PDB file of C-alpha atoms in Angstrom:
ATOM      1  CA  MET G  20     -36.226  29.809  29.448  1.00 43.00           C
ATOM      2  CA  SER G  21     -34.090  26.887  28.387  1.00 46.00           C
ATOM      3  CA  GLU G  22     -33.278  26.468  24.754  1.00 44.00           C
ATOM      4  CA  GLY G  23     -35.828  24.510  22.788  1.00 44.00           C
ATOM      5  CA  ARG G  24     -38.758  25.187  25.111  1.00 49.00           C
ATOM      6  CA  GLY G  25     -41.366  27.754  24.308  1.00 65.00           C
ATOM      7  CA  SER G  26     -41.955  30.162  27.132  1.00 84.00           C
ATOM      8  CA  THR G  27     -45.227  31.945  27.698  1.00 90.00           C
ATOM      9  CA  LEU G  28     -43.367  34.501  29.797  1.00 93.00           C
ATOM     10  CA  VAL G  29     -41.220  35.484  26.796  1.00 93.00           C
ATOM     11  CA  GLN G  30     -44.301  35.937  24.635  1.00 93.00           C
ATOM     12  CA  ILE G  31     -46.066  38.001  27.309  1.00 95.00           C
ATOM     13  CA  LEU G  32     -43.021  40.221  27.801  1.00 96.00           C
ATOM     14  CA  VAL G  33     -42.551  40.767  24.046  1.00 96.00           C
ATOM     15  CA  VAL G  34     -46.247  41.659  23.608  1.00 96.00           C
ATOM     16  CA  ALA G  35     -46.254  43.928  26.699  1.00 97.00           C
ATOM     17  CA  LEU G  36     -43.141  45.828  25.611  1.00 97.00           C
ATOM     18  CA  CYS G  37     -44.523  46.266  22.104  1.00 97.00           C
ATOM     19  CA  LEU G  38     -47.856  47.518  23.425  1.00 97.00           C
ATOM     20  CA  VAL G  39     -46.111  50.062  25.646  1.00 97.00           C
ATOM     21  CA  ALA G  40     -44.092  51.207  22.626  1.00 97.00           C
ATOM     22  CA  PHE G  41     -47.332  51.451  20.650  1.00 97.00           C
ATOM     23  CA  GLY G  42     -48.886  53.605  23.410  1.00 97.00           C
ATOM     24  CA  PHE G  43     -45.858  55.911  23.426  1.00 97.00           C
ATOM     25  CA  ALA G  44     -45.982  56.270  19.643  1.00 95.00           C
ATOM     26  CA  ILE G  45     -49.681  57.196  19.724  1.00 96.00           C
ATOM     27  CA  ALA G  46     -49.038  59.654  22.559  1.00 94.00           C
ATOM     28  CA  ALA G  47     -46.194  61.192  20.562  1.00 92.00           C
ATOM     29  CA  GLU G  48     -48.484  61.693  17.587  1.00 89.00           C
ATOM     30  CA  ARG G  49     -51.109  63.402  19.712  1.00 90.00           C
ATOM     31  CA  ARG G  50     -48.554  65.718  21.379  1.00 87.00           C
ATOM     32  CA  ARG G  51     -46.590  66.843  18.320  1.00 83.00           C
ATOM     33  CA  SER G  52     -45.114  70.347  18.491  1.00 77.00           C
ATOM     34  CA  VAL G  53     -47.279  73.074  16.999  1.00 76.00           C
ATOM     35  CA  GLY G  54     -45.715  76.323  15.914  1.00 75.00           C
ATOM     36  CA  ILE G  55     -47.287  79.779  15.930  1.00 74.00           C
ATOM     37  CA  MET G  56     -45.880  82.860  14.253  1.00 74.00           C
ATOM     38  CA  LEU G  57     -45.007  85.726  16.564  1.00 73.00           C
ATOM     39  CA  ARG G  58     -43.621  89.205  15.979  1.00 72.00           C
ATOM     40  CA  ASP G  59     -41.053  90.770  18.257  1.00 73.00           C
ATOM     41  CA  GLU G  60     -42.370  94.261  18.973  1.00 78.00           C
ATOM     42  CA  ARG G  61     -38.942  95.704  19.793  1.00 78.00           C
ATOM     43  CA  THR G  62     -37.113  94.569  16.644  1.00 73.00           C
ATOM     44  CA  ASN G  63     -40.123  93.951  14.383  1.00 70.00           C
ATOM     45  CA  GLU G  64     -38.778  90.450  13.522  1.00 70.00           C
ATOM     46  CA  THR G  65     -41.080  87.526  12.837  1.00 69.00           C
ATOM     47  CA  TYR G  66     -40.279  84.176  14.390  1.00 71.00           C
ATOM     48  CA  CYS G  67     -41.872  80.836  15.229  1.00 74.00           C
ATOM     49  CA  SER G  68     -42.670  79.791  18.745  1.00 74.00           C
ATOM     50  CA  TYR G  69     -43.316  76.133  19.425  1.00 76.00           C
ATOM     51  CA  ASN G  70     -45.122  74.501  22.299  1.00 76.00           C
ATOM     52  CA  SER G  71     -43.702  71.748  24.507  1.00 74.00           C
ATOM     53  CA  ASP G  72     -41.320  69.033  23.410  1.00 78.00           C
ATOM     54  CA  VAL G  73     -43.175  66.113  24.969  1.00 88.00           C
ATOM     55  CA  ALA G  74     -43.588  64.239  21.685  1.00 87.00           C
ATOM     56  CA  THR G  75     -39.836  63.843  21.298  1.00 89.00           C
ATOM     57  CA  GLY G  76     -39.652  62.108  24.675  1.00 91.00           C
ATOM     58  CA  TYR G  77     -42.565  59.855  23.805  1.00 94.00           C
ATOM     59  CA  GLY G  78     -40.964  58.987  20.476  1.00 93.00           C
ATOM     60  CA  VAL G  79     -37.681  58.101  22.178  1.00 94.00           C
ATOM     61  CA  GLY G  80     -39.571  56.043  24.763  1.00 96.00           C
ATOM     62  CA  ALA G  81     -41.370  54.111  22.016  1.00 96.00           C
ATOM     63  CA  PHE G  82     -38.020  53.527  20.313  1.00 96.00           C
ATOM     64  CA  LEU G  83     -36.454  52.156  23.498  1.00 97.00           C
ATOM     65  CA  PHE G  84     -39.372  49.892  24.402  1.00 97.00           C
ATOM     66  CA  LEU G  85     -39.476  48.404  20.912  1.00 97.00           C
ATOM     67  CA  LEU G  86     -35.704  47.945  20.960  1.00 97.00           C
ATOM     68  CA  SER G  87     -35.889  46.131  24.301  1.00 97.00           C
ATOM     69  CA  SER G  88     -38.670  43.885  22.992  1.00 96.00           C
ATOM     70  CA  GLU G  89     -36.638  42.919  19.933  1.00 95.00           C
ATOM     71  CA  SER G  90     -33.475  42.485  22.025  1.00 95.00           C
ATOM     72  CA  LEU G  91     -35.279  40.222  24.467  1.00 95.00           C
ATOM     73  CA  LEU G  92     -36.620  37.968  21.718  1.00 94.00           C
ATOM     74  CA  MET G  93     -33.324  37.818  19.826  1.00 93.00           C
ATOM     75  CA  GLY G  94     -31.491  37.087  23.070  1.00 92.00           C
ATOM     76  CA  VAL G  95     -33.815  34.203  23.916  1.00 91.00           C
ATOM     77  CA  THR G  96     -33.703  32.711  20.437  1.00 89.00           C
ATOM     78  CA  LYS G  97     -30.014  33.550  20.039  1.00 87.00           C
ATOM     79  CA  CYS G  98     -30.876  35.465  16.893  1.00 80.00           C
ATOM     80  CA  MET G  99     -31.520  32.134  15.187  1.00 78.00           C
ATOM     81  CA  CYS G 100     -27.838  32.017  14.284  1.00 78.00           C
ATOM     82  CA  PHE G 101     -26.324  30.511  17.397  1.00 78.00           C
ATOM     83  CA  GLY G 102     -27.389  27.576  19.528  1.00 72.00           C
ATOM     84  CA  ARG G 103     -29.013  24.390  18.356  1.00 76.00           C
ATOM     85  CA  PRO G 104     -29.743  24.142  14.667  1.00 77.00           C
ATOM     86  CA  LEU G 105     -33.380  24.084  13.648  1.00 80.00           C
ATOM     87  CA  THR G 106     -34.913  20.838  12.478  1.00 78.00           C
ATOM     88  CA  PRO G 107     -35.519  20.791   8.713  1.00 83.00           C
ATOM     89  CA  SER G 108     -39.283  21.167   8.455  1.00 84.00           C
ATOM     90  CA  GLY G 109     -42.029  23.584   7.561  1.00 85.00           C
ATOM     91  CA  SER G 110     -41.616  25.184  10.981  1.00 85.00           C
ATOM     92  CA  ARG G 111     -38.031  26.074  10.155  1.00 87.00           C
ATOM     93  CA  ALA G 112     -39.086  27.674   6.882  1.00 90.00           C
ATOM     94  CA  TRP G 113     -41.827  29.694   8.577  1.00 92.00           C
ATOM     95  CA  SER G 114     -39.427  30.644  11.348  1.00 90.00           C
ATOM     96  CA  ILE G 115     -36.954  32.066   8.812  1.00 91.00           C
ATOM     97  CA  ILE G 116     -39.722  33.945   6.959  1.00 94.00           C
ATOM     98  CA  TYR G 117     -41.072  35.476  10.151  1.00 94.00           C
ATOM     99  CA  PHE G 118     -37.537  36.269  11.365  1.00 94.00           C
ATOM    100  CA  ILE G 119     -36.697  38.272   8.236  1.00 95.00           C
ATOM    101  CA  SER G 120     -40.132  39.924   8.134  1.00 96.00           C
ATOM    102  CA  SER G 121     -40.001  40.960  11.773  1.00 96.00           C
ATOM    103  CA  TRP G 122     -36.558  42.488  11.329  1.00 96.00           C
ATOM    104  CA  MET G 123     -37.779  44.475   8.302  1.00 97.00           C
ATOM    105  CA  THR G 124     -40.810  45.854  10.121  1.00 97.00           C
ATOM    106  CA  PHE G 125     -38.701  46.500  13.217  1.00 97.00           C
ATOM    107  CA  LEU G 126     -36.203  48.598  11.238  1.00 97.00           C
ATOM    108  CA  VAL G 127     -39.002  50.592   9.544  1.00 97.00           C
ATOM    109  CA  ALA G 128     -40.730  51.223  12.888  1.00 97.00           C
ATOM    110  CA  GLU G 129     -37.506  52.357  14.515  1.00 96.00           C
ATOM    111  CA  ALA G 130     -36.719  54.621  11.545  1.00 95.00           C
ATOM    112  CA  CYS G 131     -40.161  56.255  11.789  1.00 94.00           C
ATOM    113  CA  LEU G 132     -39.785  56.795  15.512  1.00 94.00           C
ATOM    114  CA  VAL G 133     -36.280  58.219  15.278  1.00 94.00           C
ATOM    115  CA  ALA G 134     -37.183  60.460  12.335  1.00 91.00           C
ATOM    116  CA  GLY G 135     -40.283  61.759  14.078  1.00 89.00           C
ATOM    117  CA  ALA G 136     -38.501  62.408  17.371  1.00 88.00           C
ATOM    118  CA  THR G 137     -35.584  64.108  15.632  1.00 87.00           C
ATOM    119  CA  LYS G 138     -37.752  66.306  13.423  1.00 83.00           C
ATOM    120  CA  ASN G 139     -39.992  67.235  16.338  1.00 81.00           C
ATOM    121  CA  ALA G 140     -36.977  68.149  18.491  1.00 78.00           C
ATOM    122  CA  TYR G 141     -35.456  70.178  15.681  1.00 74.00           C
ATOM    123  CA  HIS G 142     -38.519  72.322  15.256  1.00 59.00           C
ATOM    124  CA  THR G 143     -39.050  72.754  18.961  1.00 48.00           C
ATOM    125  CA  LYS G 144     -35.557  73.565  20.112  1.00 44.00           C
ATOM    126  CA  TYR G 145     -33.571  74.961  17.248  1.00 43.00           C
ATOM    127  CA  ARG G 146     -35.918  77.144  15.225  1.00 43.00           C
ATOM    128  CA  GLY G 147     -34.990  80.725  15.943  1.00 47.00           C
ATOM    129  CA  MET G 148     -35.389  84.112  14.417  1.00 50.00           C
ATOM    130  CA  ILE G 149     -36.093  84.274  10.706  1.00 50.00           C
ATOM    131  CA  TYR G 150     -35.842  87.430   8.675  1.00 51.00           C
ATOM    132  CA  ALA G 151     -38.032  86.363   5.755  1.00 51.00           C
ATOM    133  CA  GLN G 152     -41.274  88.134   5.039  1.00 54.00           C
ATOM    134  CA  ASN G 153     -43.535  85.234   4.052  1.00 55.00           C
ATOM    135  CA  PHE G 154     -42.917  81.979   5.834  1.00 60.00           C
ATOM    136  CA  THR G 155     -44.812  79.385   7.771  1.00 66.00           C
ATOM    137  CA  CYS G 156     -43.886  77.601  10.942  1.00 72.00           C
ATOM    138  CA  GLU G 157     -42.771  74.140   9.955  1.00 70.00           C
ATOM    139  CA  THR G 158     -44.054  71.292  12.064  1.00 71.00           C
ATOM    140  CA  LEU G 159     -43.750  67.561  11.986  1.00 73.00           C
ATOM    141  CA  ARG G 160     -45.976  66.040   9.353  1.00 79.00           C
ATOM    142  CA  LYS G 161     -48.986  64.168  10.678  1.00 85.00           C
ATOM    143  CA  GLY G 162     -48.684  60.427  10.571  1.00 88.00           C
ATOM    144  CA  ILE G 163     -44.968  59.847  11.191  1.00 91.00           C
ATOM    145  CA  PHE G 164     -45.501  58.471  14.669  1.00 93.00           C
ATOM    146  CA  VAL G 165     -48.689  56.662  13.508  1.00 94.00           C
ATOM    147  CA  ALA G 166     -46.685  54.901  10.825  1.00 95.00           C
ATOM    148  CA  GLY G 167     -44.208  53.874  13.533  1.00 96.00           C
ATOM    149  CA  ALA G 168     -47.116  52.606  15.672  1.00 96.00           C
ATOM    150  CA  VAL G 169     -48.501  50.533  12.798  1.00 97.00           C
ATOM    151  CA  PHE G 170     -45.094  48.955  12.209  1.00 97.00           C
ATOM    152  CA  ILE G 171     -44.738  48.312  15.947  1.00 97.00           C
ATOM    153  CA  VAL G 172     -47.945  46.261  15.878  1.00 97.00           C
ATOM    154  CA  ALA G 173     -46.750  44.413  12.739  1.00 97.00           C
ATOM    155  CA  THR G 174     -43.428  43.711  14.446  1.00 97.00           C
ATOM    156  CA  MET G 175     -45.205  42.403  17.539  1.00 97.00           C
ATOM    157  CA  ILE G 176     -47.376  40.004  15.533  1.00 97.00           C
ATOM    158  CA  LEU G 177     -44.454  38.759  13.450  1.00 97.00           C
ATOM    159  CA  ASN G 178     -42.313  38.290  16.559  1.00 96.00           C
ATOM    160  CA  VAL G 179     -44.983  36.151  18.242  1.00 94.00           C
ATOM    161  CA  TYR G 180     -45.271  33.941  15.175  1.00 94.00           C
ATOM    162  CA  TYR G 181     -41.484  33.812  14.816  1.00 94.00           C
ATOM    163  CA  TYR G 182     -41.071  32.640  18.396  1.00 93.00           C
ATOM    164  CA  MET G 183     -43.897  30.122  18.037  1.00 92.00           C
ATOM    165  CA  TYR G 184     -42.403  28.518  14.929  1.00 90.00           C
ATOM    166  CA  PHE G 185     -38.859  28.781  16.288  1.00 90.00           C
ATOM    167  CA  THR G 186     -39.742  26.790  19.401  1.00 88.00           C
ATOM    168  CA  GLU G 187     -41.616  24.261  17.297  1.00 88.00           C
ATOM    169  CA  ALA G 188     -38.586  23.827  15.059  1.00 86.00           C
ATOM    170  CA  THR G 189     -36.258  23.362  18.026  1.00 84.00           C
ATOM    171  CA  ASN G 190     -38.622  20.947  19.836  1.00 79.00           C
ATOM    172  CA  THR G 191     -39.230  18.661  16.864  1.00 67.00           C
ATOM    173  CA  PRO G 192     -36.734  15.782  16.924  1.00 69.00           C
ATOM    174  CA  ALA G 193     -34.692  15.387  13.767  1.00 60.00           C
ATOM    175  CA  SER G 194     -35.542  12.365  11.658  1.00 59.00           C
ATOM    176  CA  HIS G 195     -32.593  10.022  11.606  1.00 54.00           C
ATOM    177  CA  LYS G 196     -31.689   7.744   8.749  1.00 51.00           C
ATOM    178  CA  ALA G 197     -31.505   4.062   9.481  1.00 48.00           C
ATOM    179  CA  ASN G 198     -28.032   2.853  10.291  1.00 53.00           C
ATOM    180  CA  ARG G 199     -27.270   0.042   7.915  1.00 53.00           C
ATOM    181  CA  SER G 200     -24.280  -2.175   8.441  1.00 57.00           C
ATOM    182  CA  SER G 201     -24.534  -3.903   5.096  1.00 55.00           C
ATOM    183  CA  SER G 202     -25.597  -2.996   1.616  1.00 55.00           C
ATOM    184  CA  THR G 203     -29.180  -3.704   0.625  1.00 56.00           C
ATOM    185  CA  VAL G 204     -28.464  -3.807  -3.090  1.00 60.00           C
ATOM    186  CA  GLY G 205     -28.469  -7.604  -3.052  1.00 57.00           C
ATOM    187  CA  MET G 206     -24.998  -8.232  -4.437  1.00 58.00           C
ATOM    188  CA  THR G 207     -22.997 -11.034  -2.961  1.00 62.00           C
ATOM    189  CA  GLY G 208     -19.290 -11.024  -2.495  1.00 60.00           C
ATOM    190  CA  TYR G 209     -17.114 -12.864  -5.081  1.00 64.00           C
ATOM    191  CA  ALA G 210     -14.142 -14.886  -3.968  1.00 57.00           C
TER     192      ALA G 210
END
């Protein structure tokens, strides 16, 4: 994984980590907490009872796998800020575009995963007795983890293109200007 050389291993690891994160996000969506309204016969109080908290763990797992994928790629490319400068070319421009785009989709995906896991955990663990007459059991809205999964796939695709153009921009030799020892204007010296 030396600087300036594209590595198939890096691409495979980034894709694999993103696909695992995608799988966890889909599993979290399918296992969201569902609440049912129950009445305590002794006190005649109505409360919500939620099923298992598996979706929160899946959401956190997706978060961590996506974070490790992004960290791996940014570590290898040195976050495009450190290391050898990129050769001025179209590859450098595309590399910058994909770098910014992948970070934007990464942040949105992570926000969806954290929000979904937090909201799911809140409903599952901390919802207790409620003394209101008419209420419903709040649950996590459908699609939060799916939105995270969609942005995980977008991040994966953008990261692959970013790495491809980054390695192309670091492998391309810089064009050097000719070293001229004398002026080519055609003026002669006056004595």
